[in-house]
Short mmCIF file of C-alpha atoms in Angstrom, two decimals:
data_model
loop_
_atom_site.label_atom_id
_atom_site.label_comp_id
_atom_site.label_asym_id
_atom_site.label_seq_id
_atom_site.Cartn_x
_atom_site.Cartn_y
_atom_site.Cartn_z
CA MET A 189 -36.80 28.67 25.97
CA LEU A 190 -33.76 30.91 25.47
CA THR A 191 -31.51 30.30 22.49
CA PRO A 192 -27.84 29.84 23.51
CA SER A 193 -25.58 32.70 22.49
CA PRO A 194 -23.06 32.12 19.66
CA ALA A 195 -20.25 32.08 22.22
CA ALA A 196 -22.04 29.41 24.25
CA GLN A 197 -22.64 27.38 21.10
CA HIS A 198 -18.97 27.57 20.22
CA ARG A 199 -17.96 26.49 23.73
CA ALA A 200 -20.29 23.51 23.43
CA LEU A 201 -18.26 22.32 20.44
CA VAL A 202 -14.95 22.20 22.31
CA PRO A 203 -15.21 18.83 24.14
CA GLY A 204 -16.39 17.02 21.04
CA LEU A 205 -13.83 18.69 18.78
CA LEU A 206 -11.07 17.55 21.13
CA VAL A 207 -12.35 13.99 20.74
CA VAL A 208 -12.50 14.40 16.96
CA ALA A 209 -8.94 15.76 16.92
CA ALA A 210 -7.64 12.91 19.09
CA ALA A 211 -9.34 10.28 16.95
CA THR A 212 -8.01 11.91 13.77
CA ALA A 213 -4.46 11.91 15.14
CA LEU A 214 -4.81 8.27 16.19
CA ALA A 215 -6.14 7.22 12.78
CA LEU A 216 -3.32 8.99 10.96
CA GLY A 217 -0.81 7.47 13.38
CA VAL A 218 -2.13 3.97 12.75
CA GLN A 219 -1.85 4.52 9.00
CA GLY A 220 1.74 5.65 9.45
CA ALA A 221 2.56 2.51 11.42
CA VAL A 222 0.49 0.11 9.30
CA PRO A 223 0.08 1.54 5.75
CA ALA A 224 -2.36 -1.23 4.78
CA LEU A 225 -4.81 0.29 7.29
CA THR A 226 -5.87 3.57 5.72
CA ALA A 227 -6.67 6.44 8.05
CA SER A 228 -10.20 6.66 6.62
CA THR A 229 -10.89 3.05 7.56
CA VAL A 230 -9.47 3.47 11.06
CA ALA A 231 -11.45 6.69 11.59
CA VAL A 232 -14.79 5.13 10.65
CA ALA A 233 -13.99 2.10 12.82
CA LEU A 234 -13.11 4.28 15.83
CA GLY A 235 -16.35 6.21 15.53
CA ALA A 236 -18.39 3.01 15.18
CA VAL A 237 -16.69 1.49 18.24
CA LEU A 238 -17.56 4.54 20.35
CA ARG A 239 -21.19 4.40 19.24
CA SER A 240 -21.57 0.64 19.44
CA THR A 241 -20.05 0.31 22.92
CA GLY A 242 -22.06 3.16 24.40
CA ALA A 243 -18.92 5.23 25.02
CA PHE A 244 -20.12 8.11 22.84
CA ARG A 245 -21.38 11.05 24.91
CA ARG A 246 -24.33 13.16 23.84
CA SER A 247 -22.35 16.32 24.63
CA TRP A 248 -20.07 15.48 21.71
CA SER A 249 -22.93 15.50 19.21
CA PRO A 250 -22.68 19.21 18.21
CA ALA A 251 -19.01 18.73 17.33
CA THR A 252 -19.49 15.50 15.38
CA ALA A 253 -22.40 17.09 13.49
CA PHE A 254 -20.13 20.03 12.63
CA ALA A 255 -17.31 17.73 11.49
CA SER A 256 -19.54 15.42 9.45
CA ARG A 257 -20.97 18.35 7.50
CA ARG A 258 -18.68 21.38 7.45
CA LEU A 259 -15.34 19.57 7.51
CA LEU A 260 -16.44 16.97 4.98
CA ARG A 261 -17.70 19.62 2.59
CA THR A 262 -14.46 21.57 2.93
CA ALA A 263 -12.57 18.36 2.15
CA VAL A 264 -14.67 17.94 -1.01
CA VAL A 265 -13.74 21.45 -2.15
CA LEU A 266 -10.02 20.86 -1.54
CA LEU A 267 -10.24 17.58 -3.44
CA GLY A 268 -10.71 19.67 -6.57
CA LEU A 269 -7.15 20.97 -6.25
CA GLN A 270 -5.85 17.41 -6.63
CA LEU A 271 -7.29 16.90 -10.13
CA PRO A 272 -4.77 17.52 -12.93
CA LEU A 273 -6.79 17.82 -16.13
CA SER A 274 -3.71 17.40 -18.33
CA GLN A 275 -3.05 13.93 -16.91
CA VAL A 276 -6.69 12.96 -17.36
CA ALA A 277 -6.55 13.97 -21.01
CA ALA A 278 -3.44 11.82 -21.43
CA LEU A 279 -5.49 8.70 -20.65
CA GLY A 280 -6.71 8.66 -24.23
CA PRO A 281 -10.06 7.45 -25.58
CA GLY A 282 -9.70 3.98 -24.06
CA GLY A 283 -9.03 5.26 -20.56
CA ILE A 284 -11.83 7.80 -20.72
CA ALA A 285 -14.25 5.14 -22.01
CA LEU A 286 -13.19 2.87 -19.13
CA VAL A 287 -13.99 5.57 -16.57
CA LEU A 288 -17.29 6.62 -18.13
CA GLY A 289 -18.49 3.05 -18.62
CA THR A 290 -17.55 1.89 -15.13
CA VAL A 291 -19.19 4.87 -13.45
CA ALA A 292 -22.39 4.67 -15.52
CA ILE A 293 -22.91 0.92 -15.15
CA THR A 294 -22.06 0.88 -11.44
CA PHE A 295 -24.29 3.86 -10.70
CA ALA A 296 -27.30 2.46 -12.56
CA GLY A 297 -26.69 -1.16 -11.60
CA THR A 298 -26.35 -0.47 -7.89
CA GLN A 299 -29.64 1.41 -7.80
CA LEU A 300 -31.32 -1.48 -9.61
CA LEU A 301 -29.85 -3.94 -7.09
CA GLY A 302 -31.09 -1.71 -4.26
CA ARG A 303 -34.63 -1.81 -5.64
CA LEU A 304 -34.48 -5.59 -6.00
CA LEU A 305 -33.34 -5.86 -2.37
CA GLY A 306 -36.19 -3.63 -1.21
CA LEU A 307 -34.03 -0.74 0.03
CA SER A 308 -35.15 2.89 -0.08
CA PRO A 309 -34.31 4.87 -3.23
CA ALA A 310 -32.34 7.38 -1.13
CA ARG A 311 -30.06 4.77 0.43
CA SER A 312 -29.59 2.97 -2.88
CA LEU A 313 -28.66 6.27 -4.52
CA LEU A 314 -26.08 7.13 -1.87
CA VAL A 315 -24.48 3.68 -2.08
CA ALA A 316 -24.46 3.89 -5.88
CA THR A 317 -22.79 7.29 -5.80
CA GLY A 318 -20.15 6.25 -3.27
CA PHE A 319 -19.18 3.08 -5.11
CA SER A 320 -19.19 4.59 -8.59
CA ILE A 321 -17.35 7.88 -7.90
CA CYS A 322 -15.25 8.52 -4.79
CA GLY A 323 -16.64 7.10 -1.58
CA ALA A 324 -17.57 9.41 1.28
CA SER A 325 -16.84 12.61 -0.66
CA ALA A 326 -19.34 11.67 -3.35
CA ILE A 327 -21.94 10.62 -0.80
CA ALA A 328 -21.60 14.00 0.93
CA ALA A 329 -21.89 15.84 -2.38
CA VAL A 330 -25.03 14.11 -3.59
CA ARG A 331 -26.90 13.94 -0.28
CA PRO A 332 -28.35 17.52 -0.46
CA ALA A 333 -30.17 16.49 -3.64
CA THR A 334 -31.88 13.54 -1.91
CA ASP A 335 -34.20 12.92 1.01
CA ALA A 336 -31.63 10.66 2.70
CA ASP A 337 -31.29 10.87 6.48
CA GLU A 338 -28.29 10.54 8.80
CA GLN A 339 -28.67 6.78 9.04
CA ASP A 340 -28.67 6.43 5.26
CA THR A 341 -25.50 8.49 5.06
CA ALA A 342 -23.67 6.69 7.86
CA THR A 343 -24.61 3.27 6.51
CA SER A 344 -23.54 4.13 2.97
CA ILE A 345 -20.18 5.43 4.16
CA ALA A 346 -19.68 2.35 6.35
CA LEU A 347 -20.29 0.10 3.35
CA VAL A 348 -17.99 1.98 0.99
CA THR A 349 -15.27 2.03 3.65
CA LEU A 350 -15.64 -1.69 4.36
CA CYS A 351 -15.49 -2.72 0.71
CA GLY A 352 -12.67 -0.31 -0.09
CA THR A 353 -10.66 -1.85 2.74
CA LEU A 354 -11.38 -5.34 1.42
CA ALA A 355 -10.12 -4.19 -1.99
CA ILE A 356 -6.73 -3.27 -0.52
CA VAL A 357 -6.29 -6.89 0.51
CA VAL A 358 -8.14 -8.79 -2.21
CA LEU A 359 -7.24 -7.03 -5.48
CA PRO A 360 -3.44 -7.48 -5.26
CA LEU A 361 -3.99 -11.20 -4.60
CA LEU A 362 -6.01 -11.47 -7.82
CA ARG A 363 -3.47 -9.71 -10.06
CA ALA A 364 -1.35 -12.77 -10.89
CA PRO A 365 -4.26 -15.21 -11.41
CA LEU A 366 -5.89 -12.67 -13.73
CA GLY A 367 -2.65 -12.14 -15.65
CA LEU A 368 -2.58 -8.35 -15.23
CA ASP A 369 0.65 -6.43 -15.66
CA ALA A 370 1.39 -3.45 -13.41
CA GLN A 371 -0.22 -0.87 -15.70
CA GLN A 372 -3.36 -2.94 -16.21
CA PHE A 373 -3.62 -3.55 -12.50
CA GLY A 374 -3.27 0.17 -11.85
CA ALA A 375 -6.07 0.95 -14.30
CA TRP A 376 -8.27 -1.70 -12.67
CA VAL A 377 -7.64 -0.31 -9.20
CA GLY A 378 -8.24 3.28 -10.29
CA ALA A 379 -11.50 2.38 -12.01
CA SER A 380 -12.91 0.21 -9.22
CA VAL A 381 -11.67 1.23 -5.76
CA HIS A 382 -13.68 3.96 -4.05
CA ASP A 383 -11.75 6.39 -1.87
CA VAL A 384 -8.56 8.08 -3.15
CA GLY A 385 -6.64 6.92 -0.08
CA GLN A 386 -7.77 3.35 -0.65
CA VAL A 387 -6.64 3.57 -4.28
CA VAL A 388 -3.19 4.71 -3.17
CA ALA A 389 -2.96 1.92 -0.60
CA THR A 390 -4.02 -0.72 -3.14
CA GLY A 391 -1.95 0.52 -6.09
CA ASP A 392 1.14 0.92 -3.96
CA ARG A 393 1.21 -2.81 -3.26
CA VAL A 394 2.23 -3.54 -6.87
CA PRO A 395 5.39 -1.77 -8.11
CA GLY A 396 4.67 0.40 -11.14
CA ALA A 397 0.89 0.48 -10.70
CA LEU A 398 0.38 3.50 -8.47
CA ALA A 399 0.69 6.34 -11.02
CA THR A 400 -1.85 4.80 -13.41
CA ALA A 401 -4.21 3.98 -10.54
CA VAL A 402 -4.22 7.54 -9.24
CA VAL A 403 -4.77 9.16 -12.66
CA VAL A 404 -7.66 6.84 -13.51
CA LYS A 405 -9.15 7.39 -10.07
CA LEU A 406 -8.95 11.17 -10.31
CA SER A 407 -10.66 10.93 -13.69
CA ARG A 408 -13.60 9.29 -11.91
CA VAL A 409 -13.63 12.09 -9.35
CA LEU A 410 -14.04 14.62 -12.16
CA LEU A 411 -17.48 13.13 -12.80
CA LEU A 412 -18.63 14.13 -9.31
CA ALA A 413 -20.11 17.51 -10.26
CA PRO A 414 -21.94 16.28 -13.41
CA LEU A 415 -23.41 13.38 -11.46
CA VAL A 416 -24.60 15.64 -8.63
CA ALA A 417 -26.18 17.97 -11.19
CA LEU A 418 -28.00 15.09 -12.90
CA VAL A 419 -29.34 13.77 -9.59
CA ALA A 420 -30.44 17.27 -8.54
CA LEU A 421 -32.13 17.85 -11.91
CA GLN A 422 -34.12 14.65 -11.55
CA ARG A 423 -35.02 15.56 -7.98
CA ARG A 424 -36.13 19.05 -9.06
CA ARG A 425 -38.50 17.52 -11.61
CA THR A 426 -39.97 15.22 -8.99
CA ALA A 427 -40.27 18.07 -6.50
CA GLY A 428 -42.05 20.18 -9.09
CA ARG A 429 -44.70 17.49 -9.53
CA GLU A 430 -45.03 16.87 -5.79
CA GLY A 431 -44.90 20.53 -4.73
CA THR A 432 -41.92 19.92 -2.40
CA ARG A 433 -38.68 21.87 -2.01
CA ARG A 434 -36.47 21.83 -5.08
CA PRO A 435 -32.76 21.25 -4.35
CA ALA A 436 -30.05 23.46 -5.81
CA LEU A 437 -28.69 22.19 -9.11
CA LEU A 438 -25.22 22.31 -7.55
CA PRO A 439 -24.74 22.82 -3.81
CA PHE A 440 -22.38 25.69 -3.04
CA PHE A 441 -19.54 23.42 -1.93
CA VAL A 442 -19.80 21.31 -5.12
CA ALA A 443 -19.64 24.50 -7.19
CA ALA A 444 -16.56 25.44 -5.15
CA PHE A 445 -15.11 22.00 -5.99
CA VAL A 446 -15.56 22.77 -9.71
CA LEU A 447 -13.88 26.15 -9.18
CA ALA A 448 -10.96 24.45 -7.42
CA VAL A 449 -10.53 22.11 -10.42
CA ALA A 450 -10.45 25.14 -12.72
CA VAL A 451 -7.93 26.94 -10.50
CA ARG A 452 -5.65 23.88 -10.54
CA ALA A 453 -5.92 23.77 -14.34
CA THR A 454 -4.49 27.28 -14.69
CA GLY A 455 -1.10 26.05 -13.51
CA LEU A 456 -0.70 29.19 -11.42
CA VAL A 457 -0.97 27.53 -8.01
CA PRO A 458 2.48 26.78 -6.54
CA GLY A 459 3.31 23.15 -5.90
CA ALA A 460 3.84 23.81 -2.21
CA VAL A 461 0.30 25.18 -1.94
CA LEU A 462 -1.13 22.15 -3.73
CA ASP A 463 0.81 19.80 -1.44
CA GLY A 464 -0.39 21.69 1.62
CA ALA A 465 -3.98 21.62 0.41
CA GLN A 466 -3.72 17.87 -0.14
CA HIS A 467 -2.51 17.30 3.42
CA VAL A 468 -5.27 19.51 4.84
CA GLN A 469 -7.86 17.71 2.73
CA SER A 470 -6.69 14.34 4.01
CA VAL A 471 -6.85 15.43 7.65
CA LEU A 472 -10.30 17.02 7.28
CA LEU A 473 -11.63 13.92 5.53
CA VAL A 474 -10.36 11.65 8.29
CA ALA A 475 -11.93 13.90 10.95
CA ALA A 476 -15.25 13.93 9.10
CA LEU A 477 -15.22 10.16 8.66
CA PHE A 478 -14.66 9.64 12.37
CA ALA A 479 -17.64 11.90 13.06
CA LEU A 480 -19.77 9.98 10.57
CA GLY A 481 -18.57 6.72 12.12
CA THR A 482 -20.09 7.76 15.43
CA GLY A 483 -23.47 7.38 13.77
CA ILE A 484 -22.90 3.68 13.03
CA ASP A 485 -24.30 1.25 15.59
CA VAL A 486 -22.71 -2.00 14.43
CA PRO A 487 -25.00 -4.44 16.35
CA HIS A 488 -28.04 -2.56 15.06
CA LEU A 489 -26.66 -2.57 11.52
CA LEU A 490 -26.03 -6.32 11.66
CA ARG A 491 -29.55 -6.94 12.95
CA THR A 492 -31.45 -4.66 10.61
CA GLY A 493 -29.06 -3.78 7.78
CA ARG A 494 -28.40 -7.12 6.13
CA ARG A 495 -29.93 -5.99 2.85
CA SER A 496 -27.73 -2.87 2.93
CA ILE A 497 -24.65 -5.00 3.54
CA ALA A 498 -25.69 -7.27 0.66
CA LEU A 499 -26.06 -4.22 -1.59
CA GLY A 500 -22.59 -2.97 -0.66
CA LEU A 501 -20.95 -6.32 -1.40
CA LEU A 502 -22.85 -6.74 -4.67
CA SER A 503 -21.96 -3.20 -5.76
CA TRP A 504 -18.30 -3.90 -4.96
CA VAL A 505 -18.36 -7.03 -7.13
CA LEU A 506 -20.16 -5.08 -9.88
CA VAL A 507 -17.69 -2.19 -10.02
CA ALA A 508 -14.68 -4.53 -9.89
CA GLY A 509 -16.13 -6.79 -12.57
CA VAL A 510 -17.10 -3.97 -14.93
CA ALA A 511 -13.72 -2.25 -14.48
CA LEU A 512 -11.83 -5.48 -15.14
CA ALA A 513 -13.88 -6.14 -18.28
CA GLY A 514 -13.18 -2.59 -19.42
CA VAL A 515 -9.43 -2.95 -18.90
CA ARG A 516 -9.48 -6.18 -20.94
CA LEU A 517 -11.74 -4.99 -23.75
CA LEU A 518 -10.33 -1.49 -24.15
CA GLY A 519 -6.68 -2.41 -23.71
CA VAL A 520 -6.16 0.20 -20.99
CA GLY A 521 -2.92 0.12 -19.04
#
């Protein structure tokens, strides 16, 4: 069987990429019209609708595979340019302890819950990473160090998107009953909500909370590379005993993410470039999430994925509860 030429392979991407572009534009347009609906949520939902209704065409698969891998990894790299280390340092010991404690307890606790529910270690690990760090970006970063498959990835991203969307609605309603002022609420949101866009949407609903929410959230994102390295190190030890392939300690795109953080820290990058990179990162992430959404068959997930859904909801309660306790005990905000 002849292998298609590179030109033919590129042409095969065009129909699917047009669909990805249209869905991305629609998702961003919906967010502009209804800010409570983040573009990431809309993108995943659009992809799932196409898959679940049978409207997705097999000819689009090369393009969605490209978007779900290459575009998502590029978005992870550009995310590094959004992390201002000086603001993270300004959080102080209490804020840093809040971030470290929430991430560690959520990461370990979610994997324990996954084992108790009888889920595979790979899926439990992806869910734990997404809920403890930064949603889809973290799931994409840690996946090369696991034996997770496409279904594990799509399901984990669906769960983190669902629960992050619920947080936009639920957390602001709980602020007054919990007696949180704007700064405390911002710290709670930043420490517990998953995707950066979801944090912005949630924090923006309470005047004065957004700045704190974003800084705390970006502090969590800084833990992405160390967490990926720890997972890869554990996997390398297991692979050494089993004689299987050992993953890289840091995938190339995660190393590029670290480099982007360092470049931002120099203060040499013009503000206009940083703003442009942020917009590009947002668009690429939305496109990748739509592509990943096309792997979600909702009826199948509801029939066979009840334990996964239970894990997502329990992990959401865990991260919110731990973050709230941290805000109270450490006096953050």
